[in-house]
């Protein structure tokens, strides 16, 4: 084994990367609202939001940035896991490649990817907050309009929003906040792994 500290930091990076995927399956936001006297509640997980990217979904700028950011996080977190696994296997002498430039390049790539994960996590939670404040209510009103139209009422989403919707409440989910924290924390073990590998050489 080359470096116990590097083995530890790479293992932590892998665990954090996996946890990011785990928490994408949990609620990223929830809402409750009364429409024409009927109470409605709902929640969206990270994966449900990512799926909207391929299904059209809400066309507002904030929701688009939110789902694109989550999609990018899901890709970059996977790449961080792959780079960390490579570093881990190299330190365990499972992979025996004595190419300094390759190993350094992978370490630097891992740092950049971890930084991008953190940046897009900040963008995602910021856009989620923006969407919940201005966008989700109109999306709910549009869906309600379709239901009311089928019942024979002639209404517009704007009318529903202004006259039929009450007690609208939306909250950022704990998984969204947790993923933000994990994404920022991920930078630490990735950078430390690079530092420990350099010292070892």
mmCIF file of C-alpha atoms in Angstrom, residues 29 31-35 40-42 58 131 135-147 157 160-161 165 168-170:
data_model
loop_
_atom_site.group_PDB
_atom_site.id
_atom_site.type_symbol
_atom_site.label_atom_id
_atom_site.label_comp_id
_atom_site.label_asym_id
_atom_site.label_seq_id
_atom_site.Cartn_x
_atom_site.Cartn_y
_atom_site.Cartn_z
ATOM 1 C CA UNK A 29 -39.230 19.923 -2.388
ATOM 2 C CA UNK A 31 -45.906 21.654 -1.423
ATOM 3 C CA UNK A 32 -49.479 21.978 -0.244
ATOM 4 C CA UNK A 33 -52.295 24.100 -1.635
ATOM 5 C CA UNK A 34 -56.081 24.418 -1.700
ATOM 6 C CA UNK A 35 -57.657 24.724 -5.153
ATOM 7 C CA UNK A 40 -53.601 19.075 -2.641
ATOM 8 C CA UNK A 41 -50.156 18.023 -1.445
ATOM 9 C CA UNK A 42 -47.168 16.736 -3.342
ATOM 10 C CA UNK A 58 -42.152 22.999 -16.681
ATOM 11 C CA UNK A 131 -39.085 27.970 -8.568
ATOM 12 C CA UNK A 135 -43.219 29.105 -10.902
ATOM 13 C CA UNK A 136 -44.556 26.074 -9.077
ATOM 14 C CA UNK A 137 -47.767 27.922 -8.164
ATOM 15 C CA UNK A 138 -48.459 28.600 -11.854
ATOM 16 C CA UNK A 139 -47.643 24.989 -12.727
ATOM 17 C CA UNK A 140 -50.180 23.802 -10.131
ATOM 18 C CA UNK A 141 -52.724 26.337 -11.422
ATOM 19 C CA UNK A 142 -52.222 25.075 -14.990
ATOM 20 C CA UNK A 143 -52.808 21.465 -13.918
ATOM 21 C CA UNK A 144 -55.884 22.517 -11.924
ATOM 22 C CA UNK A 145 -57.220 24.418 -14.937
ATOM 23 C CA UNK A 146 -57.105 21.243 -17.023
ATOM 24 C CA UNK A 147 -59.058 19.352 -14.359
ATOM 25 C CA UNK A 157 -54.503 29.364 -15.097
ATOM 26 C CA UNK A 160 -57.220 29.841 -10.838
ATOM 27 C CA UNK A 161 -54.020 31.296 -9.404
ATOM 28 C CA UNK A 165 -55.828 28.905 -5.037
ATOM 29 C CA UNK A 168 -50.097 27.767 -1.040
ATOM 30 C CA UNK A 169 -47.044 26.522 0.838
ATOM 31 C CA UNK A 170 -43.833 25.074 -0.624
#
